[in-house]
């Protein structure tokens, strides 16, 4: 997943929407083929590590399912209960 994350992160950095879309399509088609435990690991170790700060518009191209998962992870990471150690 680390290599896949780096590859898609390069597509985000270069604003390469075509490459990004192909990679998202691959994930969308293959995630249902693995069990929930593996899906959760992919969400945390891959999706939760993507940085869209350079091209936030690409985040909208994650699609409904991956987009919701990304937003849920982002909201969890930014929730006050998870920032207690930062005070």
Short mmCIF file of N, CA, C and O in Angstrom, two decimals:
data_model
loop_
_atom_site.label_atom_id
_atom_site.label_comp_id
_atom_site.label_asym_id
_atom_site.label_seq_id
_atom_site.Cartn_x
_atom_site.Cartn_y
_atom_site.Cartn_z
N UNK A 1 0.83 -1.19 0.00
CA UNK A 1 0.00 0.00 0.00
C UNK A 1 0.87 1.26 0.00
O UNK A 1 0.46 2.27 -0.52
N UNK A 2 2.06 1.16 0.59
CA UNK A 2 2.95 2.32 0.61
C UNK A 2 3.34 2.77 -0.79
O UNK A 2 3.33 3.97 -1.08
N UNK A 3 3.65 1.83 -1.66
CA UNK A 3 4.02 2.17 -3.03
C UNK A 3 2.83 2.75 -3.77
O UNK A 3 2.96 3.72 -4.52
N UNK A 4 1.67 2.17 -3.56
CA UNK A 4 0.44 2.67 -4.22
C UNK A 4 0.14 4.08 -3.75
O UNK A 4 -0.22 4.95 -4.53
N UNK A 5 0.32 4.31 -2.45
CA UNK A 5 0.08 5.65 -1.89
C UNK A 5 1.04 6.66 -2.50
O UNK A 5 0.64 7.76 -2.88
N UNK A 6 2.31 6.31 -2.60
CA UNK A 6 3.29 7.23 -3.20
C UNK A 6 2.96 7.53 -4.65
O UNK A 6 3.07 8.66 -5.11
N UNK A 7 2.52 6.52 -5.38
CA UNK A 7 2.18 6.67 -6.78
C UNK A 7 0.98 7.61 -6.97
O UNK A 7 1.01 8.53 -7.79
N UNK A 8 -0.07 7.40 -6.17
CA UNK A 8 -1.24 8.27 -6.30
C UNK A 8 -0.94 9.67 -5.76
O UNK A 8 -1.45 10.66 -6.27
N UNK A 9 -0.06 9.75 -4.75
CA UNK A 9 0.32 11.07 -4.22
C UNK A 9 1.06 11.87 -5.30
O UNK A 9 0.89 13.08 -5.40
N UNK A 10 1.87 11.20 -6.11
CA UNK A 10 2.54 11.88 -7.23
C UNK A 10 1.52 12.40 -8.23
O UNK A 10 1.67 13.50 -8.76
N UNK A 11 0.49 11.61 -8.50
CA UNK A 11 -0.57 12.05 -9.41
C UNK A 11 -1.27 13.28 -8.85
O UNK A 11 -1.60 14.22 -9.60
N UNK A 12 -1.49 13.31 -7.54
CA UNK A 12 -2.12 14.48 -6.91
C UNK A 12 -1.20 15.68 -7.03
O UNK A 12 -1.63 16.76 -7.43
N UNK A 13 0.08 15.50 -6.72
CA UNK A 13 1.05 16.61 -6.77
C UNK A 13 1.18 17.18 -8.18
O UNK A 13 1.33 18.39 -8.36
N UNK A 14 1.11 16.32 -9.19
CA UNK A 14 1.24 16.76 -10.58
C UNK A 14 -0.10 17.14 -11.21
O UNK A 14 -0.15 17.48 -12.39
N UNK A 15 -1.17 17.05 -10.41
CA UNK A 15 -2.52 17.33 -10.88
C UNK A 15 -2.85 16.48 -12.11
O UNK A 15 -3.45 16.95 -13.07
N UNK A 16 -2.43 15.21 -12.06
CA UNK A 16 -2.67 14.27 -13.15
C UNK A 16 -3.98 13.54 -12.90
O UNK A 16 -4.02 12.44 -12.35
N UNK A 17 -5.07 14.18 -13.31
CA UNK A 17 -6.39 13.64 -13.07
C UNK A 17 -6.64 12.30 -13.74
O UNK A 17 -7.34 11.45 -13.18
N UNK A 18 -6.08 12.09 -14.92
CA UNK A 18 -6.28 10.81 -15.61
C UNK A 18 -5.68 9.65 -14.82
O UNK A 18 -6.33 8.63 -14.61
N UNK A 19 -4.44 9.81 -14.38
CA UNK A 19 -3.77 8.76 -13.59
C UNK A 19 -4.51 8.56 -12.26
O UNK A 19 -4.74 7.44 -11.82
N UNK A 20 -4.89 9.66 -11.64
CA UNK A 20 -5.62 9.61 -10.37
C UNK A 20 -6.92 8.82 -10.55
O UNK A 20 -7.23 7.94 -9.75
N UNK A 21 -7.67 9.13 -11.60
CA UNK A 21 -8.96 8.45 -11.84
C UNK A 21 -8.78 6.95 -12.06
O UNK A 21 -9.58 6.16 -11.57
N UNK A 22 -7.74 6.56 -12.79
CA UNK A 22 -7.48 5.13 -13.02
C UNK A 22 -7.19 4.43 -11.70
O UNK A 22 -7.70 3.33 -11.45
N UNK A 23 -6.43 5.06 -10.85
CA UNK A 23 -6.06 4.45 -9.58
C UNK A 23 -7.27 4.36 -8.64
O UNK A 23 -7.45 3.36 -7.94
N UNK A 24 -8.10 5.39 -8.64
CA UNK A 24 -9.31 5.37 -7.82
C UNK A 24 -10.26 4.29 -8.34
O UNK A 24 -10.86 3.55 -7.55
N UNK A 25 -10.37 4.18 -9.65
CA UNK A 25 -11.23 3.16 -10.25
C UNK A 25 -10.76 1.76 -9.84
O UNK A 25 -11.57 0.90 -9.49
N UNK A 26 -9.45 1.54 -9.86
CA UNK A 26 -8.89 0.25 -9.44
C UNK A 26 -9.29 -0.07 -8.00
O UNK A 26 -9.73 -1.17 -7.69
N UNK A 27 -9.14 0.90 -7.11
CA UNK A 27 -9.50 0.68 -5.71
C UNK A 27 -10.99 0.42 -5.56
O UNK A 27 -11.40 -0.49 -4.85
N UNK A 28 -11.79 1.22 -6.23
CA UNK A 28 -13.24 1.10 -6.12
C UNK A 28 -13.71 -0.28 -6.57
O UNK A 28 -14.60 -0.88 -5.96
N UNK A 29 -13.11 -0.80 -7.62
CA UNK A 29 -13.50 -2.12 -8.14
C UNK A 29 -12.99 -3.26 -7.28
O UNK A 29 -13.61 -4.32 -7.20
N UNK A 30 -11.85 -3.08 -6.62
CA UNK A 30 -11.22 -4.18 -5.89
C UNK A 30 -11.49 -4.21 -4.39
O UNK A 30 -11.35 -5.27 -3.77
N UNK A 31 -11.86 -3.08 -3.80
CA UNK A 31 -12.13 -3.08 -2.35
C UNK A 31 -13.23 -4.08 -1.95
O UNK A 31 -13.08 -4.75 -0.93
N UNK A 32 -14.30 -4.21 -2.73
CA UNK A 32 -15.33 -5.17 -2.33
C UNK A 32 -14.86 -6.63 -2.36
O UNK A 32 -15.52 -7.51 -1.80
N UNK A 33 -13.72 -6.89 -2.97
CA UNK A 33 -13.22 -8.27 -3.08
C UNK A 33 -12.46 -8.74 -1.85
O UNK A 33 -12.13 -9.91 -1.75
N UNK A 34 -12.16 -7.82 -0.94
CA UNK A 34 -11.43 -8.18 0.28
C UNK A 34 -12.34 -8.03 1.50
O UNK A 34 -13.34 -7.32 1.45
N UNK A 35 -11.99 -8.71 2.59
CA UNK A 35 -12.84 -8.63 3.77
C UNK A 35 -12.73 -7.27 4.46
O UNK A 35 -11.86 -6.46 4.15
N UNK A 36 -13.64 -7.02 5.37
CA UNK A 36 -13.74 -5.71 6.05
C UNK A 36 -12.46 -5.34 6.79
O UNK A 36 -12.09 -4.18 6.85
N UNK A 37 -11.79 -6.33 7.35
CA UNK A 37 -10.55 -6.06 8.09
C UNK A 37 -9.49 -5.48 7.15
O UNK A 37 -8.82 -4.50 7.48
N UNK A 38 -9.38 -6.06 5.96
CA UNK A 38 -8.41 -5.56 4.97
C UNK A 38 -8.85 -4.20 4.44
O UNK A 38 -8.04 -3.29 4.27
N UNK A 39 -10.15 -4.03 4.22
CA UNK A 39 -10.67 -2.73 3.77
C UNK A 39 -10.31 -1.64 4.78
O UNK A 39 -9.84 -0.57 4.40
N UNK A 40 -10.54 -1.91 6.05
CA UNK A 40 -10.23 -0.92 7.09
C UNK A 40 -8.74 -0.59 7.11
O UNK A 40 -8.36 0.57 7.27
N UNK A 41 -7.90 -1.58 6.93
CA UNK A 41 -6.46 -1.35 6.90
C UNK A 41 -6.09 -0.46 5.71
O UNK A 41 -5.24 0.43 5.83
N UNK A 42 -6.73 -0.70 4.58
CA UNK A 42 -6.48 0.13 3.39
C UNK A 42 -6.92 1.56 3.64
O UNK A 42 -6.22 2.51 3.32
N UNK A 43 -8.08 1.73 4.26
CA UNK A 43 -8.55 3.09 4.55
C UNK A 43 -7.56 3.83 5.45
O UNK A 43 -7.23 4.98 5.19
N UNK A 44 -7.10 3.17 6.49
CA UNK A 44 -6.22 3.83 7.46
C UNK A 44 -4.81 4.04 6.90
O UNK A 44 -4.26 5.12 6.97
N UNK A 45 -4.23 2.99 6.31
CA UNK A 45 -2.83 3.08 5.87
C UNK A 45 -2.66 3.75 4.52
O UNK A 45 -1.55 4.16 4.17
N UNK A 46 -3.71 3.87 3.76
CA UNK A 46 -3.61 4.47 2.44
C UNK A 46 -4.42 5.75 2.34
O UNK A 46 -3.87 6.84 2.24
N UNK A 47 -5.72 5.62 2.41
CA UNK A 47 -6.60 6.76 2.20
C UNK A 47 -6.36 7.85 3.24
O UNK A 47 -6.32 9.04 2.91
N UNK A 48 -6.16 7.45 4.49
CA UNK A 48 -5.95 8.41 5.56
C UNK A 48 -4.62 9.15 5.47
O UNK A 48 -4.42 10.14 6.17
N UNK A 49 -3.73 8.70 4.62
CA UNK A 49 -2.41 9.32 4.48
C UNK A 49 -2.29 10.23 3.26
O UNK A 49 -1.26 10.88 3.08
N UNK A 50 -3.31 10.27 2.42
CA UNK A 50 -3.23 11.12 1.22
C UNK A 50 -3.30 12.60 1.59
O UNK A 50 -4.03 12.99 2.51
N UNK A 51 -2.55 13.41 0.89
CA UNK A 51 -2.50 14.86 1.12
C UNK A 51 -2.99 15.56 -0.14
O UNK A 51 -2.33 15.53 -1.17
N UNK A 52 -4.15 16.18 -0.02
CA UNK A 52 -4.75 16.88 -1.15
C UNK A 52 -4.52 18.40 -1.09
O UNK A 52 -5.15 19.14 -1.83
N UNK A 53 -3.61 18.85 -0.22
CA UNK A 53 -3.44 20.29 -0.03
C UNK A 53 -3.00 21.01 -1.31
O UNK A 53 -3.35 22.16 -1.53
N UNK A 54 -2.22 20.32 -2.17
CA UNK A 54 -1.75 20.95 -3.41
C UNK A 54 -2.84 21.01 -4.48
O UNK A 54 -2.85 21.92 -5.30
N UNK A 55 -3.73 20.04 -4.49
CA UNK A 55 -4.80 19.97 -5.48
C UNK A 55 -6.09 19.46 -4.84
O UNK A 55 -6.50 18.32 -5.07
N UNK A 56 -6.74 20.30 -4.03
CA UNK A 56 -7.93 19.86 -3.31
C UNK A 56 -9.09 19.43 -4.21
O UNK A 56 -9.93 18.64 -3.79
N UNK A 57 -9.12 19.90 -5.45
CA UNK A 57 -10.20 19.50 -6.36
C UNK A 57 -10.18 18.01 -6.68
O UNK A 57 -11.22 17.42 -6.98
N UNK A 58 -9.00 17.39 -6.64
CA UNK A 58 -8.93 15.96 -6.92
C UNK A 58 -9.65 15.14 -5.85
O UNK A 58 -10.11 14.04 -6.12
N UNK A 59 -9.76 15.68 -4.65
CA UNK A 59 -10.45 14.97 -3.57
C UNK A 59 -11.89 14.65 -3.98
O UNK A 59 -12.43 13.60 -3.66
N UNK A 60 -12.50 15.56 -4.75
CA UNK A 60 -13.88 15.37 -5.20
C UNK A 60 -13.99 14.19 -6.16
O UNK A 60 -15.06 13.64 -6.36
N UNK A 61 -12.88 13.78 -6.75
CA UNK A 61 -12.88 12.69 -7.73
C UNK A 61 -12.69 11.32 -7.09
O UNK A 61 -12.58 10.32 -7.80
N UNK A 62 -12.68 11.27 -5.76
CA UNK A 62 -12.57 9.99 -5.07
C UNK A 62 -13.84 9.15 -5.25
O UNK A 62 -13.81 7.95 -5.05
N UNK A 63 -14.93 9.79 -5.60
CA UNK A 63 -16.19 9.08 -5.72
C UNK A 63 -16.91 9.05 -4.40
O UNK A 63 -16.39 9.47 -3.37
N UNK A 64 -18.11 8.55 -4.43
CA UNK A 64 -18.96 8.59 -3.24
C UNK A 64 -18.40 7.79 -2.08
O UNK A 64 -18.24 8.30 -0.97
N UNK A 65 -18.07 6.53 -2.30
CA UNK A 65 -17.64 5.65 -1.20
C UNK A 65 -16.28 6.05 -0.64
O UNK A 65 -16.12 6.23 0.57
N UNK A 66 -15.28 6.18 -1.50
CA UNK A 66 -13.94 6.57 -1.03
C UNK A 66 -13.94 7.99 -0.50
O UNK A 66 -13.24 8.29 0.47
N UNK A 67 -14.73 8.87 -1.12
CA UNK A 67 -14.81 10.25 -0.65
C UNK A 67 -15.37 10.33 0.76
O UNK A 67 -14.87 11.08 1.60
N UNK A 68 -16.43 9.55 1.03
CA UNK A 68 -17.00 9.53 2.38
C UNK A 68 -16.00 8.96 3.38
O UNK A 68 -15.84 9.51 4.47
N UNK A 69 -15.33 7.89 3.00
CA UNK A 69 -14.33 7.29 3.90
C UNK A 69 -13.22 8.29 4.20
O UNK A 69 -12.80 8.43 5.35
N UNK A 70 -12.75 9.01 3.17
CA UNK A 70 -11.69 10.00 3.37
C UNK A 70 -12.17 11.10 4.32
O UNK A 70 -11.46 11.48 5.25
N UNK A 71 -13.38 11.60 4.10
CA UNK A 71 -13.93 12.66 4.96
C UNK A 71 -14.10 12.17 6.39
O UNK A 71 -13.79 12.90 7.34
N UNK A 72 -14.57 10.94 6.56
CA UNK A 72 -14.73 10.38 7.91
C UNK A 72 -13.38 10.31 8.63
O UNK A 72 -13.28 10.67 9.81
N UNK A 73 -12.35 9.85 7.94
CA UNK A 73 -11.00 9.76 8.53
C UNK A 73 -10.48 11.16 8.86
O UNK A 73 -9.94 11.39 9.94
N UNK A 74 -10.67 12.08 7.94
CA UNK A 74 -10.22 13.46 8.14
C UNK A 74 -10.93 14.09 9.35
O UNK A 74 -10.28 14.73 10.19
N UNK A 75 -12.23 13.89 9.45
CA UNK A 75 -12.99 14.43 10.58
C UNK A 75 -12.54 13.80 11.89
O UNK A 75 -12.41 14.49 12.90
N UNK A 76 -12.30 12.50 11.89
CA UNK A 76 -11.83 11.82 13.09
C UNK A 76 -10.47 12.37 13.52
O UNK A 76 -10.25 12.66 14.69
N UNK A 77 -9.56 12.50 12.56
CA UNK A 77 -8.22 12.99 12.87
C UNK A 77 -8.22 14.43 13.37
O UNK A 77 -7.34 14.83 14.13
N UNK A 78 -9.21 15.21 12.95
CA UNK A 78 -9.29 16.61 13.34
C UNK A 78 -10.22 16.87 14.52
O UNK A 78 -10.39 18.01 14.93
N UNK A 79 -10.82 15.81 15.07
CA UNK A 79 -11.75 16.00 16.17
C UNK A 79 -10.99 16.42 17.44
O UNK A 79 -9.85 16.02 17.64
N UNK A 80 -11.64 17.23 18.29
CA UNK A 80 -10.97 17.71 19.51
C UNK A 80 -10.46 16.60 20.42
O UNK A 80 -9.41 16.72 21.01
N UNK A 81 -11.18 15.49 20.50
CA UNK A 81 -10.75 14.41 21.40
C UNK A 81 -9.44 13.77 20.95
O UNK A 81 -8.75 13.14 21.73
N UNK A 82 -9.09 13.94 19.69
CA UNK A 82 -7.84 13.37 19.17
C UNK A 82 -6.70 14.36 19.20
O UNK A 82 -5.59 14.03 18.83
N UNK A 83 -6.96 15.57 19.65
CA UNK A 83 -5.93 16.60 19.71
C UNK A 83 -5.56 16.95 21.14
O UNK A 83 -4.88 17.94 21.38
N UNK A 84 -5.98 16.14 22.12
CA UNK A 84 -5.68 16.43 23.52
C UNK A 84 -4.18 16.51 23.80
O UNK A 84 -3.75 17.34 24.55
N UNK A 85 -3.41 15.63 23.15
CA UNK A 85 -1.97 15.61 23.38
C UNK A 85 -1.27 16.83 22.81
O UNK A 85 -0.17 17.15 23.19
N UNK A 86 -1.92 17.57 21.92
CA UNK A 86 -1.31 18.73 21.28
C UNK A 86 -1.41 19.97 22.15
O UNK A 86 -0.81 20.98 21.85
N UNK A 87 -2.20 19.90 23.23
CA UNK A 87 -2.37 21.10 24.08
C UNK A 87 -1.21 21.33 24.99
O UNK A 87 -0.47 20.54 25.36
#
